[in-house]
Amino acid sequence: SLRAGALKNTRAAPPADVMERGHFWYVSQLLAHLLRPSAATAARAMPGLRDAPRPLLGVHVRRGDSCREVQEATKARRCSPFAEYWYHVLAMRARYGVRSVFLATDDPAVVA
């Protein structure tokens, strides 16, 4: 079993029974367990996501304060229209057979 003290040492090796899978796998599994949503949160935030056909592609369209006109004029980053994201979704669909898309955004206009 994992002891709390092992978490303080970032170079701690995984337990012997998972050593063949490597440190990256071990940390990924640990984080997936620690960061999983509660059943109530998952039911509210992700209805049907578990049943969505696979492969599934997650797309994050961030707008927020960084896409205001003033912000765009003063930085190198440009806020792309949703059509550009969709172009890449279609390319991923053709290349990898993506069957579902999970869209995350802070802008209601993206899904309108």
C-alpha positions as protocol buffer text, in pm:
chain_id: "A"
residue {
  index: 1
  type: SER
  ca { x: 0 y: 0 z: 0 }
}
residue {
  index: 2
  type: LEU
  ca { x: 104 y: 358 z: -60 }
}
residue {
  index: 3
  type: ARG
  ca { x: 217 y: 549 z: 248 }
}
residue {
  index: 4
  type: ALA
  ca { x: 160 y: 926 z: 274 }
}
residue {
  index: 5
  type: GLY
  ca { x: 532 y: 977 z: 326 }
}
residue {
  index: 6
  type: ALA
  ca { x: 604 y: 838 z: -20 }
}
residue {
  index: 7
  type: LEU
  ca { x: 413 y: 1127 z: -176 }
}
residue {
  index: 8
  type: LYS
  ca { x: 662 y: 1377 z: -31 }
}
residue {
  index: 9
  type: ASN
  ca { x: 948 y: 1217 z: -222 }
}
residue {
  index: 10
  type: THR
  ca { x: 894 y: 1292 z: -592 }
}
residue {
  index: 11
  type: ARG
  ca { x: 1158 y: 1033 z: -680 }
}
residue {
  index: 12
  type: ALA
  ca { x: 989 y: 750 z: -492 }
}
residue {
  index: 13
  type: ALA
  ca { x: 973 y: 435 z: -701 }
}
residue {
  index: 14
  type: PRO
  ca { x: 638 y: 269 z: -762 }
}
residue {
  index: 15
  type: PRO
  ca { x: 560 y: -34 z: -547 }
}
residue {
  index: 16
  type: ALA
  ca { x: 737 y: -348 z: -670 }
}
residue {
  index: 17
  type: ASP
  ca { x: 418 y: -506 z: -809 }
}
residue {
  index: 18
  type: VAL
  ca { x: 373 y: -222 z: -1061 }
}
residue {
  index: 19
  type: MET
  ca { x: 741 y: -150 z: -1129 }
}
residue {
  index: 20
  type: GLU
  ca { x: 731 y: -312 z: -1474 }
}
residue {
  index: 21
  type: ARG
  ca { x: 473 y: -57 z: -1588 }
}
residue {
  index: 22
  type: GLY
  ca { x: 695 y: 234 z: -1493 }
}
residue {
  index: 23
  type: HIS
  ca { x: 683 y: 556 z: -1295 }
}
residue {
  index: 24
  type: PHE
  ca { x: 473 y: 748 z: -1551 }
}
residue {
  index: 25
  type: TRP
  ca { x: 198 y: 484 z: -1546 }
}
residue {
  index: 26
  type: TYR
  ca { x: 201 y: 476 z: -1166 }
}
residue {
  index: 27
  type: VAL
  ca { x: 173 y: 855 z: -1128 }
}
residue {
  index: 28
  type: SER
  ca { x: -99 y: 866 z: -1398 }
}
residue {
  index: 29
  type: GLN
  ca { x: -303 y: 605 z: -1213 }
}
residue {
  index: 30
  type: LEU
  ca { x: -253 y: 781 z: -881 }
}
residue {
  index: 31
  type: LEU
  ca { x: -363 y: 1118 z: -1023 }
}
residue {
  index: 32
  type: ALA
  ca { x: -661 y: 966 z: -1204 }
}
residue {
  index: 33
  type: HIS
  ca { x: -776 y: 820 z: -874 }
}
residue {
  index: 34
  type: LEU
  ca { x: -719 y: 1138 z: -672 }
}
residue {
  index: 35
  type: LEU
  ca { x: -879 y: 1372 z: -929 }
}
residue {
  index: 36
  type: ARG
  ca { x: -1183 y: 1164 z: -1022 }
}
residue {
  index: 37
  type: PRO
  ca { x: -1515 y: 1346 z: -978 }
}
residue {
  index: 38
  type: SER
  ca { x: -1766 y: 1231 z: -722 }
}
residue {
  index: 39
  type: ALA
  ca { x: -2060 y: 1029 z: -856 }
}
residue {
  index: 40
  type: ALA
  ca { x: -2292 y: 1328 z: -813 }
}
residue {
  index: 41
  type: THR
  ca { x: -2057 y: 1563 z: -1000 }
}
residue {
  index: 42
  type: ALA
  ca { x: -2004 y: 1316 z: -1282 }
}
residue {
  index: 43
  type: ALA
  ca { x: -2380 y: 1264 z: -1321 }
}
residue {
  index: 44
  type: ARG
  ca { x: -2441 y: 1640 z: -1340 }
}
residue {
  index: 45
  type: ALA
  ca { x: -2142 y: 1743 z: -1550 }
}
residue {
  index: 46
  type: MET
  ca { x: -2099 y: 1451 z: -1785 }
}
residue {
  index: 47
  type: PRO
  ca { x: -2430 y: 1282 z: -1864 }
}
residue {
  index: 48
  type: GLY
  ca { x: -2388 y: 1020 z: -2133 }
}
residue {
  index: 49
  type: LEU
  ca { x: -2011 y: 1069 z: -2161 }
}
residue {
  index: 50
  type: ARG
  ca { x: -1936 y: 715 z: -2045 }
}
residue {
  index: 51
  type: ASP
  ca { x: -2166 y: 576 z: -2313 }
}
residue {
  index: 52
  type: ALA
  ca { x: -2034 y: 796 z: -2597 }
}
residue {
  index: 53
  type: PRO
  ca { x: -1893 y: 594 z: -2887 }
}
residue {
  index: 54
  type: ARG
  ca { x: -1515 y: 563 z: -2882 }
}
residue {
  index: 55
  type: PRO
  ca { x: -1268 y: 689 z: -2988 }
}
residue {
  index: 56
  type: LEU
  ca { x: -1364 y: 1017 z: -2824 }
}
residue {
  index: 57
  type: LEU
  ca { x: -1186 y: 1348 z: -2884 }
}
residue {
  index: 58
  type: GLY
  ca { x: -1187 y: 1623 z: -2622 }
}
residue {
  index: 59
  type: VAL
  ca { x: -1179 y: 1980 z: -2755 }
}
residue {
  index: 60
  type: HIS
  ca { x: -1137 y: 2286 z: -2533 }
}
residue {
  index: 61
  type: VAL
  ca { x: -1244 y: 2614 z: -2694 }
}
residue {
  index: 62
  type: ARG
  ca { x: -1124 y: 2883 z: -2456 }
}
residue {
  index: 63
  type: ARG
  ca { x: -1249 y: 3234 z: -2500 }
}
residue {
  index: 64
  type: GLY
  ca { x: -1269 y: 3417 z: -2167 }
}
residue {
  index: 65
  type: ASP
  ca { x: -1075 y: 3733 z: -2097 }
}
residue {
  index: 66
  type: SER
  ca { x: -783 y: 3647 z: -2326 }
}
residue {
  index: 67
  type: CYS
  ca { x: -1002 y: 3683 z: -2635 }
}
residue {
  index: 68
  type: ARG
  ca { x: -1116 y: 4037 z: -2578 }
}
residue {
  index: 69
  type: GLU
  ca { x: -1021 y: 4274 z: -2856 }
}
residue {
  index: 70
  type: VAL
  ca { x: -782 y: 4468 z: -2631 }
}
residue {
  index: 71
  type: GLN
  ca { x: -605 y: 4149 z: -2527 }
}
residue {
  index: 72
  type: GLU
  ca { x: -571 y: 4016 z: -2882 }
}
residue {
  index: 73
  type: ALA
  ca { x: -410 y: 4341 z: -2997 }
}
residue {
  index: 74
  type: THR
  ca { x: -137 y: 4319 z: -2733 }
}
residue {
  index: 75
  type: LYS
  ca { x: -28 y: 3956 z: -2758 }
}
residue {
  index: 76
  type: ALA
  ca { x: 89 y: 3704 z: -3012 }
}
residue {
  index: 77
  type: ARG
  ca { x: -196 y: 3461 z: -2939 }
}
residue {
  index: 78
  type: ARG
  ca { x: -499 y: 3480 z: -3160 }
}
residue {
  index: 79
  type: CYS
  ca { x: -841 y: 3345 z: -3071 }
}
residue {
  index: 80
  type: SER
  ca { x: -951 y: 3119 z: -3351 }
}
residue {
  index: 81
  type: PRO
  ca { x: -1311 y: 3093 z: -3469 }
}
residue {
  index: 82
  type: PHE
  ca { x: -1485 y: 2764 z: -3396 }
}
residue {
  index: 83
  type: ALA
  ca { x: -1467 y: 2671 z: -3767 }
}
residue {
  index: 84
  type: GLU
  ca { x: -1090 y: 2630 z: -3732 }
}
residue {
  index: 85
  type: TYR
  ca { x: -1136 y: 2391 z: -3442 }
}
residue {
  index: 86
  type: TRP
  ca { x: -1393 y: 2196 z: -3642 }
}
residue {
  index: 87
  type: TYR
  ca { x: -1154 y: 2166 z: -3935 }
}
residue {
  index: 88
  type: HIS
  ca { x: -906 y: 1993 z: -3702 }
}
residue {
  index: 89
  type: VAL
  ca { x: -1180 y: 1774 z: -3553 }
}
residue {
  index: 90
  type: LEU
  ca { x: -1265 y: 1652 z: -3904 }
}
residue {
  index: 91
  type: ALA
  ca { x: -897 y: 1581 z: -3972 }
}
residue {
  index: 92
  type: MET
  ca { x: -873 y: 1377 z: -3650 }
}
residue {
  index: 93
  type: ARG
  ca { x: -1190 y: 1194 z: -3747 }
}
residue {
  index: 94
  type: ALA
  ca { x: -1045 y: 1100 z: -4084 }
}
residue {
  index: 95
  type: ARG
  ca { x: -706 y: 1001 z: -3944 }
}
residue {
  index: 96
  type: TYR
  ca { x: -804 y: 824 z: -3622 }
}
residue {
  index: 97
  type: GLY
  ca { x: -1169 y: 732 z: -3667 }
}
residue {
  index: 98
  type: VAL
  ca { x: -1296 y: 966 z: -3395 }
}
residue {
  index: 99
  type: ARG
  ca { x: -1665 y: 894 z: -3337 }
}
residue {
  index: 100
  type: SER
  ca { x: -1750 y: 1138 z: -3056 }
}
residue {
  index: 101
  type: VAL
  ca { x: -1642 y: 1487 z: -2955 }
}
residue {
  index: 102
  type: PHE
  ca { x: -1653 y: 1623 z: -2602 }
}
residue {
  index: 103
  type: LEU
  ca { x: -1662 y: 2002 z: -2627 }
}
residue {
  index: 104
  type: ALA
  ca { x: -1555 y: 2210 z: -2327 }
}
residue {
  index: 105
  type: THR
  ca { x: -1588 y: 2588 z: -2349 }
}
residue {
  index: 106
  type: ASP
  ca { x: -1643 y: 2896 z: -2140 }
}
residue {
  index: 107
  type: ASP
  ca { x: -1830 y: 3070 z: -2422 }
}
residue {
  index: 108
  type: PRO
  ca { x: -2201 y: 2988 z: -2469 }
}
residue {
  index: 109
  type: ALA
  ca { x: -2184 y: 3132 z: -2822 }
}
residue {
  index: 110
  type: VAL
  ca { x: -1965 y: 2838 z: -2930 }
}
residue {
  index: 111
  type: VAL
  ca { x: -2250 y: 2590 z: -2881 }
}
residue {
  index: 112
  type: ALA
  ca { x: -2533 y: 2823 z: -2990 }
}
